[in-house]
Each structure stands twice: as C-alpha cells, then as structure tokens.
Amino acid sequence: MIVKGMGYRSRTEIISQILDTANGGITKTKLMYKVFLSHDQLKEYLAVLTQSDLLRFDFVSRTFMTTKKGLRFLNLYNQIDQLMKEEQQQQI
C-alpha cells in the first residue's frame, strides 16, 4: 500500500486505504496509525464501512477485517485508479 504525503486525500481514497490495510485483520489502534487518521475520523469511517458491509469486526480476535464486498470495492477502485493514471500519462 502506498500512502501519499500528508496532503489532501479523498474519502474514497481513505476508504480504499482502510480496506487494504484491514485485509487479513487489524486492530483499531494499528489501523488508525497506518492510515494516518485521528481516533474520531477513524470511528466515523469504521461505522460507515461496517454498516455498508465492507468491513466487519471480529469479536474473538478484536480486529477489523475487510469483507468479500470490501475486497470487490477495493479491486474496482484499484482498476479505476490505474486507468486514471494511464490516462494522465498519455496526456503528458
């Protein structure tokens, strides 16, 4: 996973970083530091992502995990991102 500098990130980009980082399971604290979000920001994203069934919380391991639906989202996001980068390269 590549995290850009501390500049502006879109909501979609942050969501993709959360889903990518949570693939395989991660605690809330580690996720917060790896994706560079405040606790309050992360709480909001986790609520939206779990309600949308893109992320789930495992009560046994106390970790967040990307769901199959979340992996589909991530795959589609990466494809679109790649197409946009290719388009930008062609315009240069």
Short mmCIF file of C-alpha atoms in Angstrom, two decimals:
data_model
loop_
_atom_site.label_atom_id
_atom_site.label_comp_id
_atom_site.label_asym_id
_atom_site.label_seq_id
_atom_site.Cartn_x
_atom_site.Cartn_y
_atom_site.Cartn_z
CA MET A 1 0.00 0.00 0.00
CA ILE A 2 1.27 3.43 -0.91
CA VAL A 3 0.29 6.34 1.29
CA LYS A 4 0.71 9.74 -0.29
CA GLY A 5 2.14 12.66 1.63
CA MET A 6 0.09 14.37 4.25
CA GLY A 7 -1.81 16.32 1.56
CA TYR A 8 -5.47 16.05 0.69
CA ARG A 9 -6.98 12.57 0.34
CA SER A 10 -10.49 11.95 -0.95
CA ARG A 11 -12.99 9.96 1.11
CA THR A 12 -12.78 7.20 -1.47
CA GLU A 13 -9.00 7.09 -1.22
CA ILE A 14 -9.14 6.91 2.58
CA ILE A 15 -11.76 4.14 2.39
CA SER A 16 -9.58 2.16 -0.01
CA GLN A 17 -6.58 2.57 2.32
CA ILE A 18 -8.64 1.35 5.29
CA LEU A 19 -9.93 -1.68 3.36
CA ASP A 20 -6.46 -2.50 2.02
CA THR A 21 -4.86 -2.21 5.47
CA ALA A 22 -7.61 -4.25 7.16
CA ASN A 23 -7.30 -7.11 4.67
CA GLY A 24 -6.30 -10.02 6.90
CA GLY A 25 -7.32 -8.31 10.13
CA ILE A 26 -6.00 -5.39 12.16
CA THR A 27 -6.75 -3.71 15.47
CA LYS A 28 -8.35 -0.27 15.59
CA THR A 29 -5.18 1.33 17.00
CA LYS A 30 -2.87 -0.11 14.35
CA LEU A 31 -5.35 0.84 11.64
CA MET A 32 -5.51 4.41 12.94
CA TYR A 33 -1.72 4.81 12.76
CA LYS A 34 -1.20 3.02 9.45
CA VAL A 35 -3.88 5.04 7.64
CA PHE A 36 -2.96 8.33 9.38
CA LEU A 37 -6.37 9.20 10.83
CA SER A 38 -7.40 10.65 14.17
CA HIS A 39 -9.41 8.45 16.50
CA ASP A 40 -12.59 10.43 15.78
CA GLN A 41 -12.07 10.24 11.99
CA LEU A 42 -11.43 6.50 12.16
CA LYS A 43 -14.56 5.92 14.28
CA GLU A 44 -16.68 7.63 11.62
CA TYR A 45 -15.15 5.63 8.77
CA LEU A 46 -15.43 2.34 10.68
CA ALA A 47 -19.12 2.97 11.37
CA VAL A 48 -19.85 3.70 7.69
CA LEU A 49 -17.78 0.77 6.42
CA THR A 50 -19.26 -1.78 8.83
CA GLN A 51 -22.81 -0.58 8.13
CA SER A 52 -22.10 -0.91 4.40
CA ASP A 53 -20.75 -4.46 4.91
CA LEU A 54 -17.34 -3.51 3.51
CA LEU A 55 -15.65 -4.16 6.86
CA ARG A 56 -16.51 -6.38 9.80
CA PHE A 57 -15.38 -6.56 13.41
CA ASP A 58 -14.29 -9.95 14.74
CA PHE A 59 -15.15 -10.02 18.45
CA VAL A 60 -12.90 -13.03 19.14
CA SER A 61 -9.68 -11.54 17.76
CA ARG A 62 -10.89 -7.95 18.34
CA THR A 63 -9.82 -6.97 14.84
CA PHE A 64 -11.40 -5.36 11.82
CA MET A 65 -11.38 -7.37 8.60
CA THR A 66 -12.24 -6.49 5.02
CA THR A 67 -15.28 -8.43 3.79
CA LYS A 68 -15.71 -10.01 0.34
CA LYS A 69 -17.80 -6.99 -0.63
CA GLY A 70 -14.98 -4.75 0.63
CA LEU A 71 -12.44 -6.66 -1.46
CA ARG A 72 -14.64 -6.22 -4.55
CA PHE A 73 -14.80 -2.49 -3.85
CA LEU A 74 -11.03 -2.35 -3.42
CA ASN A 75 -10.45 -4.25 -6.65
CA LEU A 76 -12.73 -1.92 -8.62
CA TYR A 77 -11.19 1.17 -7.01
CA ASN A 78 -7.68 -0.03 -7.95
CA GLN A 79 -8.77 -0.68 -11.55
CA ILE A 80 -10.26 2.80 -11.87
CA ASP A 81 -7.21 4.36 -10.22
CA GLN A 82 -4.92 2.55 -12.67
CA LEU A 83 -6.99 3.70 -15.66
CA MET A 84 -6.83 7.29 -14.45
CA LYS A 85 -3.05 7.11 -14.02
CA GLU A 86 -2.67 5.70 -17.52
CA GLU A 87 -4.86 8.50 -18.89
CA GLN A 88 -2.73 11.10 -17.12
CA GLN A 89 0.45 9.54 -18.56
CA GLN A 90 -0.97 9.73 -22.08
CA GLN A 91 -1.75 13.42 -21.66
CA ILE A 92 1.83 14.28 -20.70
#
